[in-house]
């Protein structure tokens, strides 16, 4: 194998590696975007459920007060 053949093979291999790296970078960017979207959805769901859990004790206290007033008036 001559030096020229060796150089050509190395350059071909490097160009294939470079193309593969660009493809992997594109896939990684897409993956990062998708993971960010999923994370946002989960955080939004968690935020909504925590708001419901904060309202629940208030509703329970108001209901107890109403029941106590009804019991007092009857």
mmCIF file of C-alpha atoms in Angstrom:
data_model
loop_
_atom_site.group_PDB
_atom_site.id
_atom_site.type_symbol
_atom_site.label_atom_id
_atom_site.label_comp_id
_atom_site.label_asym_id
_atom_site.label_seq_id
_atom_site.Cartn_x
_atom_site.Cartn_y
_atom_site.Cartn_z
ATOM 1 C CA UNK A 1 0.000 0.000 0.000
ATOM 2 C CA UNK A 2 1.417 3.342 -0.986
ATOM 3 C CA UNK A 3 1.365 6.474 1.099
ATOM 4 C CA UNK A 4 -1.197 8.006 -1.241
ATOM 5 C CA UNK A 5 -3.587 5.058 -0.794
ATOM 6 C CA UNK A 6 -3.169 5.252 2.966
ATOM 7 C CA UNK A 7 -3.909 8.984 3.001
ATOM 8 C CA UNK A 8 -7.001 8.510 0.859
ATOM 9 C CA UNK A 9 -8.309 5.807 3.178
ATOM 10 C CA UNK A 10 -7.656 7.957 6.237
ATOM 11 C CA UNK A 11 -9.394 10.952 4.652
ATOM 12 C CA UNK A 12 -12.399 8.806 3.682
ATOM 13 C CA UNK A 13 -12.623 7.417 7.196
ATOM 14 C CA UNK A 14 -12.399 10.911 8.681
ATOM 15 C CA UNK A 15 -15.151 12.212 6.410
ATOM 16 C CA UNK A 16 -17.401 9.280 7.408
ATOM 17 C CA UNK A 17 -16.671 9.966 11.074
ATOM 18 C CA UNK A 18 -17.439 13.654 10.579
ATOM 19 C CA UNK A 19 -20.742 12.873 8.860
ATOM 20 C CA UNK A 20 -21.681 10.475 11.646
ATOM 21 C CA UNK A 21 -20.781 13.089 14.277
ATOM 22 C CA UNK A 22 -23.028 15.679 12.580
ATOM 23 C CA UNK A 23 -25.894 13.179 12.464
ATOM 24 C CA UNK A 24 -25.404 12.296 16.130
ATOM 25 C CA UNK A 25 -25.323 15.986 17.039
ATOM 26 C CA UNK A 26 -28.641 16.516 15.246
ATOM 27 C CA UNK A 27 -30.177 13.545 17.026
ATOM 28 C CA UNK A 28 -28.859 14.786 20.367
ATOM 29 C CA UNK A 29 -30.405 18.219 19.782
ATOM 30 C CA UNK A 30 -33.756 16.624 19.001
ATOM 31 C CA UNK A 31 -33.483 14.425 22.076
ATOM 32 C CA UNK A 32 -32.662 17.413 24.301
ATOM 33 C CA UNK A 33 -35.682 19.303 22.955
ATOM 34 C CA UNK A 34 -37.993 16.321 23.524
ATOM 35 C CA UNK A 35 -36.710 15.750 27.061
ATOM 36 C CA UNK A 36 -37.223 19.437 27.831
ATOM 37 C CA UNK A 37 -40.809 19.249 26.567
ATOM 38 C CA UNK A 38 -41.539 16.155 28.703
ATOM 39 C CA UNK A 39 -39.932 17.784 31.744
ATOM 40 C CA UNK A 40 -42.099 20.876 31.249
ATOM 41 C CA UNK A 41 -45.255 18.778 30.999
ATOM 42 C CA UNK A 42 -44.396 16.899 34.193
ATOM 43 C CA UNK A 43 -43.593 20.087 36.089
ATOM 44 C CA UNK A 44 -46.861 21.632 34.908
ATOM 45 C CA UNK A 45 -48.834 18.601 36.069
ATOM 46 C CA UNK A 46 -47.093 18.684 39.435
ATOM 47 C CA UNK A 47 -47.840 22.381 39.807
ATOM 48 C CA UNK A 48 -51.522 21.819 39.048
ATOM 49 C CA UNK A 49 -51.854 18.992 41.548
ATOM 50 C CA UNK A 50 -50.140 21.034 44.278
ATOM 51 C CA UNK A 51 -52.685 23.844 43.735
ATOM 52 C CA UNK A 52 -55.520 21.352 44.177
ATOM 53 C CA UNK A 53 -53.916 20.012 47.342
ATOM 54 C CA UNK A 54 -53.668 23.553 48.742
ATOM 55 C CA UNK A 55 -57.374 24.233 48.116
ATOM 56 C CA UNK A 56 -58.566 20.945 49.629
ATOM 57 C CA UNK A 57 -57.899 21.861 53.312
ATOM 58 C CA UNK A 58 -59.596 25.214 52.813
ATOM 59 C CA UNK A 59 -62.704 23.549 51.397
ATOM 60 C CA UNK A 60 -62.707 21.085 54.280
ATOM 61 C CA UNK A 61 -62.531 23.900 56.855
ATOM 62 C CA UNK A 62 -65.333 25.863 55.178
ATOM 63 C CA UNK A 63 -67.495 22.736 54.986
ATOM 64 C CA UNK A 64 -66.879 22.002 58.672
ATOM 65 C CA UNK A 65 -67.854 25.551 59.590
ATOM 66 C CA UNK A 66 -71.068 25.319 57.548
ATOM 67 C CA UNK A 67 -71.961 21.972 59.143
ATOM 68 C CA UNK A 68 -71.276 23.447 62.600
ATOM 69 C CA UNK A 69 -73.559 26.415 61.865
ATOM 70 C CA UNK A 70 -76.322 24.120 60.609
ATOM 71 C CA UNK A 71 -75.997 21.970 63.721
ATOM 72 C CA UNK A 72 -76.077 25.067 65.922
ATOM 73 C CA UNK A 73 -79.214 26.454 64.264
ATOM 74 C CA UNK A 74 -81.197 23.197 64.424
#
